[in-house]
Amino acid sequence: REVAEGVPTARAAAALARKNQVEMPITFAVEAILDQRLSPREAVTALMTRSLKEELE
């Protein structure tokens, strides 16, 4: 079975972000799509309806 380039990296980036408690919503959405927990449409909706907040706290 072939895996598209970037799939393992997306999962590794999400794991590293969780480990270091870094919020990376786009990366987490990509991971959810890859794991079939969200459809692409659901992921976009979730990202676009997030509440606004400061980038740096």
mmCIF file of C-alpha atoms in Angstrom:
data_model
loop_
_atom_site.group_PDB
_atom_site.id
_atom_site.type_symbol
_atom_site.label_atom_id
_atom_site.label_comp_id
_atom_site.label_asym_id
_atom_site.label_seq_id
_atom_site.Cartn_x
_atom_site.Cartn_y
_atom_site.Cartn_z
ATOM 1 C CA ARG A 1 0.000 0.000 0.000
ATOM 2 C CA GLU A 2 1.392 3.384 -0.979
ATOM 3 C CA VAL A 3 1.220 6.397 1.310
ATOM 4 C CA ALA A 4 1.138 9.926 -0.034
ATOM 5 C CA GLU A 5 4.168 12.010 0.823
ATOM 6 C CA GLY A 6 3.441 14.099 3.899
ATOM 7 C CA VAL A 7 0.966 11.759 5.600
ATOM 8 C CA PRO A 8 3.484 10.459 8.153
ATOM 9 C CA THR A 9 4.810 13.987 8.626
ATOM 10 C CA ALA A 10 1.342 15.391 9.311
ATOM 11 C CA ARG A 11 0.768 12.778 11.995
ATOM 12 C CA ALA A 12 4.225 13.350 13.501
ATOM 13 C CA ALA A 13 3.695 17.123 13.551
ATOM 14 C CA ALA A 14 0.364 16.701 15.338
ATOM 15 C CA ALA A 15 1.911 14.335 17.893
ATOM 16 C CA LEU A 16 4.788 16.747 18.527
ATOM 17 C CA ALA A 17 2.369 19.661 18.934
ATOM 18 C CA ARG A 18 0.328 17.713 21.482
ATOM 19 C CA LYS A 19 3.479 16.654 23.353
ATOM 20 C CA ASN A 20 4.628 20.280 23.594
ATOM 21 C CA GLN A 21 1.125 21.649 24.212
ATOM 22 C CA VAL A 22 1.188 23.786 21.065
ATOM 23 C CA GLU A 23 -2.175 24.558 19.489
ATOM 24 C CA MET A 24 -2.013 23.802 15.753
ATOM 25 C CA PRO A 25 -5.619 23.657 14.541
ATOM 26 C CA ILE A 26 -4.844 23.212 10.849
ATOM 27 C CA THR A 27 -2.411 20.383 11.545
ATOM 28 C CA PHE A 28 -4.921 18.732 13.879
ATOM 29 C CA ALA A 29 -7.627 19.079 11.213
ATOM 30 C CA VAL A 30 -5.395 17.465 8.588
ATOM 31 C CA GLU A 31 -4.683 14.608 10.991
ATOM 32 C CA ALA A 32 -8.419 14.162 11.651
ATOM 33 C CA ILE A 33 -9.095 14.003 7.905
ATOM 34 C CA LEU A 34 -6.323 11.445 7.410
ATOM 35 C CA ASP A 35 -7.693 9.335 10.275
ATOM 36 C CA GLN A 36 -11.214 9.686 8.812
ATOM 37 C CA ARG A 37 -12.524 11.309 11.991
ATOM 38 C CA LEU A 38 -13.628 14.364 9.965
ATOM 39 C CA SER A 39 -14.530 14.921 6.345
ATOM 40 C CA PRO A 40 -12.688 17.755 4.601
ATOM 41 C CA ARG A 41 -15.919 19.793 4.679
ATOM 42 C CA GLU A 42 -16.327 19.217 8.426
ATOM 43 C CA ALA A 43 -12.696 20.190 9.031
ATOM 44 C CA VAL A 44 -13.057 23.448 7.092
ATOM 45 C CA THR A 45 -16.266 24.276 8.948
ATOM 46 C CA ALA A 46 -14.601 23.593 12.296
ATOM 47 C CA LEU A 47 -11.629 25.784 11.392
ATOM 48 C CA MET A 48 -13.735 28.646 10.040
ATOM 49 C CA THR A 49 -16.049 28.736 13.050
ATOM 50 C CA ARG A 50 -13.331 28.775 15.713
ATOM 51 C CA SER A 51 -13.526 31.697 18.098
ATOM 52 C CA LEU A 52 -11.063 34.516 17.562
ATOM 53 C CA LYS A 53 -8.206 34.953 19.995
ATOM 54 C CA GLU A 54 -4.793 36.557 20.250
ATOM 55 C CA GLU A 55 -1.983 34.759 18.433
ATOM 56 C CA LEU A 56 0.446 35.337 21.290
ATOM 57 C CA GLU A 57 -0.699 35.118 24.867
#
